[in-house]
PDB file of C-alpha atoms and ligand atoms in Angstrom:
ATOM      1  CA  MET A 374     166.132  37.292  84.653  1.00  0.00           C
ATOM      2  CA  THR A 375     162.645  38.356  85.647  1.00  0.00           C
ATOM      3  CA  SER A 376     161.642  41.964  85.349  1.00  0.00           C
ATOM      4  CA  ILE A 377     159.403  43.564  87.911  1.00  0.00           C
ATOM      5  CA  SER A 378     156.157  45.007  86.680  1.00  0.00           C
ATOM      6  CA  TYR A 379     154.687  47.994  88.558  1.00  0.00           C
ATOM      7  CA  LEU A 380     151.129  49.298  88.672  1.00  0.00           C
ATOM      8  CA  TRP A 381     152.444  52.802  87.987  1.00  0.00           C
ATOM      9  CA  ALA A 382     155.856  54.345  87.522  1.00  0.00           C
ATOM     10  CA  PRO A 383     157.865  53.993  90.753  1.00  0.00           C
ATOM     11  CA  PRO A 384     159.363  57.201  92.189  1.00  0.00           C
ATOM     12  CA  GLU A 385     162.820  58.276  91.086  1.00  0.00           C
ATOM     13  CA  PRO A 386     165.484  57.322  93.651  1.00  0.00           C
ATOM     14  CA  ALA A 387     166.283  60.270  95.950  1.00  0.00           C
ATOM     15  CA  SER A 388     169.646  61.856  95.224  1.00  0.00           C
ATOM     16  CA  VAL A 389     171.697  64.991  95.840  1.00  0.00           C
ATOM     17  CA  ALA A 390     174.075  66.949  93.610  1.00  0.00           C
ATOM     18  CA  VAL A 391     177.803  66.591  94.232  1.00  0.00           C
ATOM     19  CA  GLN A 392     179.994  69.650  93.815  1.00  0.00           C
ATOM     20  CA  GLY A 393     182.352  69.372  90.859  1.00  0.00           C
ATOM     21  CA  SER A 394     180.806  66.137  89.602  1.00  0.00           C
ATOM     22  CA  GLU A 395     178.225  65.040  87.058  1.00  0.00           C
ATOM     23  CA  GLN A 396     177.384  62.126  89.322  1.00  0.00           C
ATOM     24  CA  ARG A 397     174.744  62.416  92.006  1.00  0.00           C
ATOM     25  CA  LEU A 398     174.878  60.956  95.501  1.00  0.00           C
ATOM     26  CA  PRO A 399     172.100  58.385  95.973  1.00  0.00           C
ATOM     27  CA  VAL A 400     170.328  59.069  99.267  1.00  0.00           C
ATOM     28  CA  GLN A 401     169.452  56.331 101.715  1.00  0.00           C
ATOM     29  CA  ARG A 402     167.945  57.936 104.860  1.00  0.00           C
ATOM     30  CA  LEU A 403     167.690  61.368 106.473  1.00  0.00           C
ATOM     31  CA  PHE A 404     168.591  61.600 110.165  1.00  0.00           C
ATOM     32  CA  PHE A 405     168.224  64.792 112.192  1.00  0.00           C
ATOM     33  CA  VAL A 406     169.818  65.597 115.530  1.00  0.00           C
ATOM     34  CA  GLY A 407     167.681  67.495 118.034  1.00  0.00           C
ATOM     35  CA  ARG A 408     169.095  70.168 120.375  1.00  0.00           C
ATOM     36  CA  ASN A 409     172.802  70.001 119.532  1.00  0.00           C
ATOM     37  CA  TYR A 410     173.666  73.605 120.466  1.00  0.00           C
ATOM     38  CA  LEU A 411     173.238  74.753 124.080  1.00  0.00           C
ATOM     39  CA  ALA A 412     171.863  78.190 123.183  1.00  0.00           C
ATOM     40  CA  HIS A 413     169.271  76.701 120.823  1.00  0.00           C
ATOM     41  CA  ALA A 414     168.151  74.108 123.392  1.00  0.00           C
ATOM     42  CA  LYS A 415     167.678  76.980 125.817  1.00  0.00           C
ATOM     43  CA  GLU A 416     165.619  79.058 123.381  1.00  0.00           C
ATOM     44  CA  MET A 417     163.373  76.004 122.838  1.00  0.00           C
ATOM     45  CA  GLY A 418     162.769  75.894 126.581  1.00  0.00           C
ATOM     46  CA  ARG A 419     164.498  72.496 126.847  1.00  0.00           C
ATOM     47  CA  PRO A 420     168.043  73.082 128.141  1.00  0.00           C
ATOM     48  CA  VAL A 421     170.567  70.281 127.643  1.00  0.00           C
ATOM     49  CA  ASP A 422     172.914  68.962 130.323  1.00  0.00           C
ATOM     50  CA  ALA A 423     175.872  67.965 128.144  1.00  0.00           C
ATOM     51  CA  GLN A 424     177.246  65.667 130.861  1.00  0.00           C
ATOM     52  CA  ARG A 425     174.090  63.709 131.536  1.00  0.00           C
ATOM     53  CA  ASP A 426     171.974  63.920 128.375  1.00  0.00           C
ATOM     54  CA  ARG A 427     172.504  61.998 125.142  1.00  0.00           C
ATOM     55  CA  PRO A 428     171.727  63.164 121.619  1.00  0.00           C
ATOM     56  CA  PHE A 429     168.320  62.301 120.211  1.00  0.00           C
ATOM     57  CA  TYR A 430     167.142  61.928 116.643  1.00  0.00           C
ATOM     58  CA  PHE A 431     164.203  62.116 114.324  1.00  0.00           C
ATOM     59  CA  THR A 432     163.936  61.236 110.644  1.00  0.00           C
ATOM     60  CA  LYS A 433     162.416  62.597 107.476  1.00  0.00           C
ATOM     61  CA  SER A 434     161.483  60.732 104.305  1.00  0.00           C
ATOM     62  CA  PRO A 435     163.937  61.106 101.422  1.00  0.00           C
ATOM     63  CA  SER A 436     160.926  62.456  99.492  1.00  0.00           C
ATOM     64  CA  ALA A 437     161.104  65.567 101.729  1.00  0.00           C
ATOM     65  CA  LEU A 438     164.428  66.557 100.077  1.00  0.00           C
ATOM     66  CA  LEU A 439     164.537  69.843  98.174  1.00  0.00           C
ATOM     67  CA  ALA A 440     167.555  71.182  96.296  1.00  0.00           C
ATOM     68  CA  SER A 441     168.985  74.535  97.357  1.00  0.00           C
ATOM     69  CA  GLY A 442     167.850  77.409  95.174  1.00  0.00           C
ATOM     70  CA  ALA A 443     164.251  76.265  94.858  1.00  0.00           C
ATOM     71  CA  SER A 444     161.134  78.407  95.160  1.00  0.00           C
ATOM     72  CA  VAL A 445     158.242  76.547  96.755  1.00  0.00           C
ATOM     73  CA  PRO A 446     154.788  77.401  98.130  1.00  0.00           C
ATOM     74  CA  TYR A 447     154.286  78.146 101.816  1.00  0.00           C
ATOM     75  CA  PRO A 448     153.361  74.749 103.310  1.00  0.00           C
ATOM     76  CA  GLN A 449     149.948  73.581 104.421  1.00  0.00           C
ATOM     77  CA  ALA A 450     148.739  73.310 108.007  1.00  0.00           C
ATOM     78  CA  THR A 451     151.046  75.891 109.617  1.00  0.00           C
ATOM     79  CA  SER A 452     151.227  79.585 110.369  1.00  0.00           C
ATOM     80  CA  ASN A 453     154.672  79.362 111.978  1.00  0.00           C
ATOM     81  CA  TYR A 454     157.095  77.790 109.485  1.00  0.00           C
ATOM     82  CA  HIS A 455     160.668  78.003 110.832  1.00  0.00           C
ATOM     83  CA  TYR A 456     164.144  77.796 109.284  1.00  0.00           C
ATOM     84  CA  GLU A 457     166.931  75.799 110.997  1.00  0.00           C
ATOM     85  CA  MET A 458     170.387  76.111 109.419  1.00  0.00           C
ATOM     86  CA  GLU A 459     172.452  72.909 109.793  1.00  0.00           C
ATOM     87  CA  LEU A 460     175.669  71.187 108.742  1.00  0.00           C
ATOM     88  CA  VAL A 461     174.869  67.947 106.897  1.00  0.00           C
ATOM     89  CA  VAL A 462     177.205  64.939 106.889  1.00  0.00           C
ATOM     90  CA  ALA A 463     176.942  62.518 103.968  1.00  0.00           C
ATOM     91  CA  LEU A 464     178.177  58.964 104.553  1.00  0.00           C
ATOM     92  CA  ARG A 465     180.021  56.859 101.960  1.00  0.00           C
ATOM     93  CA  SER A 466     179.853  53.683 104.038  1.00  0.00           C
ATOM     94  CA  GLY A 467     178.451  52.590 107.354  1.00  0.00           C
ATOM     95  CA  GLY A 468     177.964  49.851 109.856  1.00  0.00           C
ATOM     96  CA  ALA A 469     176.798  49.325 113.412  1.00  0.00           C
ATOM     97  CA  ASP A 470     178.601  50.198 116.632  1.00  0.00           C
ATOM     98  CA  ILE A 471     181.162  52.416 114.918  1.00  0.00           C
ATOM     99  CA  ALA A 472     183.857  53.729 117.258  1.00  0.00           C
ATOM    100  CA  ALA A 473     184.174  57.516 117.387  1.00  0.00           C
ATOM    101  CA  GLU A 474     187.853  57.192 116.456  1.00  0.00           C
ATOM    102  CA  ALA A 475     186.899  55.330 113.264  1.00  0.00           C
ATOM    103  CA  ALA A 476     183.901  57.522 112.357  1.00  0.00           C
ATOM    104  CA  HIS A 477     185.823  59.660 109.838  1.00  0.00           C
ATOM    105  CA  GLU A 478     186.333  56.634 107.572  1.00  0.00           C
ATOM    106  CA  HIS A 479     182.629  56.686 106.768  1.00  0.00           C
ATOM    107  CA  ILE A 480     182.385  60.356 105.778  1.00  0.00           C
ATOM    108  CA  TYR A 481     181.944  61.161 102.093  1.00  0.00           C
ATOM    109  CA  GLY A 482     181.441  64.900 102.424  1.00  0.00           C
ATOM    110  CA  TYR A 483     179.376  67.775 103.749  1.00  0.00           C
ATOM    111  CA  GLY A 484     176.549  70.027 102.686  1.00  0.00           C
ATOM    112  CA  CYS A 485     174.478  72.911 103.975  1.00  0.00           C
ATOM    113  CA  GLY A 486     170.976  71.956 105.096  1.00  0.00           C
ATOM    114  CA  LEU A 487     167.741  73.584 106.206  1.00  0.00           C
ATOM    115  CA  ASP A 488     165.582  71.579 108.609  1.00  0.00           C
ATOM    116  CA  MET A 489     162.322  73.388 107.839  1.00  0.00           C
ATOM    117  CA  THR A 490     159.826  72.947 110.662  1.00  0.00           C
ATOM    118  CA  ARG A 491     156.131  73.588 111.285  1.00  0.00           C
ATOM    119  CA  ARG A 492     156.894  74.973 114.747  1.00  0.00           C
ATOM    120  CA  ASP A 493     153.264  75.360 115.793  1.00  0.00           C
ATOM    121  CA  LEU A 494     152.649  71.665 115.127  1.00  0.00           C
ATOM    122  CA  GLN A 495     155.910  70.708 116.850  1.00  0.00           C
ATOM    123  CA  PHE A 496     155.069  72.599 120.048  1.00  0.00           C
ATOM    124  CA  ALA A 497     151.514  71.212 120.094  1.00  0.00           C
ATOM    125  CA  ALA A 498     152.832  67.651 119.651  1.00  0.00           C
ATOM    126  CA  ARG A 499     155.613  68.122 122.188  1.00  0.00           C
ATOM    127  CA  ASP A 500     153.264  69.492 124.843  1.00  0.00           C
ATOM    128  CA  GLN A 501     150.922  66.524 124.376  1.00  0.00           C
ATOM    129  CA  GLY A 502     153.673  63.899 124.264  1.00  0.00           C
ATOM    130  CA  LYS A 503     152.875  63.099 120.623  1.00  0.00           C
ATOM    131  CA  PRO A 504     155.326  62.367 117.799  1.00  0.00           C
ATOM    132  CA  TRP A 505     156.889  65.178 115.742  1.00  0.00           C
ATOM    133  CA  ASP A 506     156.333  63.639 112.312  1.00  0.00           C
ATOM    134  CA  THR A 507     153.760  66.081 110.968  1.00  0.00           C
ATOM    135  CA  ALA A 508     155.819  69.012 112.268  1.00  0.00           C
ATOM    136  CA  LYS A 509     159.083  67.873 110.750  1.00  0.00           C
ATOM    137  CA  ASP A 510     158.540  65.427 107.891  1.00  0.00           C
ATOM    138  CA  CYS A 511     156.553  67.490 105.414  1.00  0.00           C
ATOM    139  CA  GLU A 512     157.147  68.056 101.703  1.00  0.00           C
ATOM    140  CA  ASN A 513     160.170  70.221 100.799  1.00  0.00           C
ATOM    141  CA  SER A 514     161.262  70.407 104.439  1.00  0.00           C
ATOM    142  CA  ALA A 515     164.741  68.890 104.027  1.00  0.00           C
ATOM    143  CA  VAL A 516     166.572  71.484 101.936  1.00  0.00           C
ATOM    144  CA  ILE A 517     170.063  70.472 100.822  1.00  0.00           C
ATOM    145  CA  SER A 518     172.955  72.065  98.938  1.00  0.00           C
ATOM    146  CA  ALA A 519     175.332  70.160  96.706  1.00  0.00           C
ATOM    147  CA  ILE A 520     177.508  67.826  98.763  1.00  0.00           C
ATOM    148  CA  VAL A 521     181.178  68.843  98.853  1.00  0.00           C
ATOM    149  CA  PRO A 522     183.391  65.741  98.729  1.00  0.00           C
ATOM    150  CA  MET A 523     185.744  65.663 101.737  1.00  0.00           C
ATOM    151  CA  PRO A 524     186.301  61.940 102.209  1.00  0.00           C
ATOM    152  CA  GLY A 525     187.547  61.009 105.649  1.00  0.00           C
ATOM    153  CA  GLN A 526     187.563  64.600 106.914  1.00  0.00           C
ATOM    154  CA  VAL A 527     186.061  65.693 110.218  1.00  0.00           C
ATOM    155  CA  ILE A 528     184.835  69.301 110.396  1.00  0.00           C
ATOM    156  CA  GLU A 529     185.053  70.715 113.907  1.00  0.00           C
ATOM    157  CA  ARG A 530     184.732  74.473 113.482  1.00  0.00           C
ATOM    158  CA  GLY A 531     183.600  77.171 111.086  1.00  0.00           C
ATOM    159  CA  ARG A 532     181.001  79.922 110.984  1.00  0.00           C
ATOM    160  CA  ILE A 533     177.396  78.826 110.398  1.00  0.00           C
ATOM    161  CA  GLU A 534     174.931  81.612 109.627  1.00  0.00           C
ATOM    162  CA  LEU A 535     171.540  82.372 108.096  1.00  0.00           C
ATOM    163  CA  ARG A 536     169.724  85.467 106.826  1.00  0.00           C
ATOM    164  CA  VAL A 537     166.056  86.116 106.027  1.00  0.00           C
ATOM    165  CA  ASP A 538     165.644  88.740 103.277  1.00  0.00           C
ATOM    166  CA  GLY A 539     169.235  89.763 103.972  1.00  0.00           C
ATOM    167  CA  GLU A 540     168.810  90.192 107.739  1.00  0.00           C
ATOM    168  CA  GLN A 541     171.063  88.103 109.963  1.00  0.00           C
ATOM    169  CA  ARG A 542     169.067  85.636 112.090  1.00  0.00           C
ATOM    170  CA  GLN A 543     171.551  82.866 112.955  1.00  0.00           C
ATOM    171  CA  ASP A 544     175.289  83.354 113.457  1.00  0.00           C
ATOM    172  CA  SER A 545     177.263  80.757 115.354  1.00  0.00           C
ATOM    173  CA  ASP A 546     180.153  78.340 115.032  1.00  0.00           C
ATOM    174  CA  LEU A 547     180.224  74.591 114.463  1.00  0.00           C
ATOM    175  CA  SER A 548     182.539  74.312 117.471  1.00  0.00           C
ATOM    176  CA  ASP A 549     179.454  75.097 119.597  1.00  0.00           C
ATOM    177  CA  MET A 550     177.913  71.725 118.741  1.00  0.00           C
ATOM    178  CA  ILE A 551     177.412  69.714 121.934  1.00  0.00           C
ATOM    179  CA  TRP A 552     178.080  66.442 120.109  1.00  0.00           C
ATOM    180  CA  GLY A 553     180.516  66.658 117.214  1.00  0.00           C
ATOM    181  CA  VAL A 554     180.532  64.779 113.924  1.00  0.00           C
ATOM    182  CA  ARG A 555     182.509  61.810 115.280  1.00  0.00           C
ATOM    183  CA  GLU A 556     180.285  61.372 118.316  1.00  0.00           C
ATOM    184  CA  LEU A 557     177.094  61.651 116.286  1.00  0.00           C
ATOM    185  CA  ILE A 558     178.123  58.972 113.778  1.00  0.00           C
ATOM    186  CA  ALA A 559     179.220  56.664 116.610  1.00  0.00           C
ATOM    187  CA  ASP A 560     176.085  57.278 118.672  1.00  0.00           C
ATOM    188  CA  LEU A 561     173.663  56.907 115.760  1.00  0.00           C
ATOM    189  CA  SER A 562     175.386  53.661 114.723  1.00  0.00           C
ATOM    190  CA  ARG A 563     174.362  52.183 118.067  1.00  0.00           C
ATOM    191  CA  MET A 564     170.746  52.458 116.959  1.00  0.00           C
ATOM    192  CA  TYR A 565     170.951  51.916 113.215  1.00  0.00           C
ATOM    193  CA  HIS A 566     173.171  50.052 110.789  1.00  0.00           C
ATOM    194  CA  LEU A 567     174.354  53.141 108.988  1.00  0.00           C
ATOM    195  CA  ARG A 568     174.735  52.926 105.226  1.00  0.00           C
ATOM    196  CA  ALA A 569     176.276  54.742 102.285  1.00  0.00           C
ATOM    197  CA  GLY A 570     173.945  57.579 101.328  1.00  0.00           C
ATOM    198  CA  ASP A 571     172.670  58.281 104.818  1.00  0.00           C
ATOM    199  CA  LEU A 572     172.565  62.035 105.505  1.00  0.00           C
ATOM    200  CA  ILE A 573     172.868  63.386 109.038  1.00  0.00           C
ATOM    201  CA  TYR A 574     171.545  66.908 109.724  1.00  0.00           C
ATOM    202  CA  THR A 575     173.595  67.824 112.784  1.00  0.00           C
ATOM    203  CA  GLY A 576     171.272  70.307 114.508  1.00  0.00           C
ATOM    204  CA  THR A 577     170.785  74.060 114.432  1.00  0.00           C
ATOM    205  CA  PRO A 578     172.278  76.900 116.477  1.00  0.00           C
ATOM    206  CA  GLU A 579     170.218  79.572 118.223  1.00  0.00           C
ATOM    207  CA  GLY A 580     168.186  82.203 116.414  1.00  0.00           C
ATOM    208  CA  VAL A 581     165.519  80.030 114.765  1.00  0.00           C
ATOM    209  CA  GLY A 582     162.405  81.849 113.655  1.00  0.00           C
ATOM    210  CA  PRO A 583     159.646  82.124 111.082  1.00  0.00           C
ATOM    211  CA  VAL A 584     159.896  82.652 107.348  1.00  0.00           C
ATOM    212  CA  ARG A 585     156.821  83.995 105.557  1.00  0.00           C
ATOM    213  CA  ALA A 586     155.398  83.705 102.068  1.00  0.00           C
ATOM    214  CA  GLY A 587     157.429  85.872  99.710  1.00  0.00           C
ATOM    215  CA  GLN A 588     160.568  85.748 101.839  1.00  0.00           C
ATOM    216  CA  ARG A 589     163.973  84.349 100.991  1.00  0.00           C
ATOM    217  CA  VAL A 590     166.371  82.432 103.234  1.00  0.00           C
ATOM    218  CA  ASP A 591     170.132  82.368 102.626  1.00  0.00           C
ATOM    219  CA  GLY A 592     172.648  80.505 104.737  1.00  0.00           C
ATOM    220  CA  SER A 593     176.282  79.514 104.640  1.00  0.00           C
ATOM    221  CA  ILE A 594     178.847  77.386 106.403  1.00  0.00           C
ATOM    222  CA  GLN A 595     182.507  78.337 106.298  1.00  0.00           C
ATOM    223  CA  GLY A 596     184.477  75.790 104.320  1.00  0.00           C
ATOM    224  CA  VAL A 597     181.363  74.064 102.973  1.00  0.00           C
ATOM    225  CA  GLY A 598     179.231  76.468 100.937  1.00  0.00           C
ATOM    226  CA  SER A 599     175.853  78.126 100.878  1.00  0.00           C
ATOM    227  CA  ILE A 600     172.150  77.366 100.592  1.00  0.00           C
ATOM    228  CA  SER A 601     169.007  79.273  99.678  1.00  0.00           C
ATOM    229  CA  LEU A 602     165.246  78.843  99.698  1.00  0.00           C
ATOM    230  CA  ARG A 603     162.410  81.098  98.597  1.00  0.00           C
ATOM    231  CA  LEU A 604     158.803  80.781  99.700  1.00  0.00           C
ATOM    232  CA  LEU A 605     156.431  81.829  96.955  1.00  0.00           C
ATOM    233  CA  GLY A 606     153.538  84.146  97.172  1.00  0.00           C
ATOM    234  CA  GLY A 607     151.842  86.842  99.069  1.00  0.00           C
ATOM    235  CA  GLN A 608     152.673  89.659 101.361  1.00  0.00           C
ATOM    236  CA  ALA A 609     155.140  88.983 104.152  1.00  0.00           C
TER     237      ALA A 609
HETATM  238 MN1  LIG B1202     166.917  70.762 113.318  1.00  0.00          MN
END
């Protein structure tokens, strides 16, 4: 057996806590669904026609993961850092061209997620037809709670809400998702060979907005749990 020698210590594998377990879930990739709630698509100025349109996706690096409960600095290169509260699906297995009816077999569990976004960079990129990477895939921007094991279960409804410093900003229901958990797994598997450890952030409802240095974000999803994030520093 040969052992690999590295120039410097390789990064720790990305992983997420699992509720009620000492074992952590090893993370493969982070997929994000854009515009999956009608009212949010509208507030972004990009309404969705649920009959004609298809879901679309972007990704973040696993190194962007941040555990719920953390306090982190306000990020670089933005003055309009937004919260987006989302249901996250964690896969225990995968494949390509998965049928919607079989999608539940691949579900390990669910978590609460925050898709933190440099909105000013996103709008600038969008208006110029440029990619979203610098707006979306920045350090600490994929906040995640412990994953709750619910193997084989499909969640179709439940309150999803978020507060900033205790004030309600998002309050919706998972049943308002345009494309549900089954459809998203099936659709995404037409573009990627999905794998165990892939996380899918399923999109945010309406009410997105900025969070400033010194502020705290708290969110919850009925039947799943809660999530929090604090941005360090300065006056709000
Ligand atoms: Mn999002």
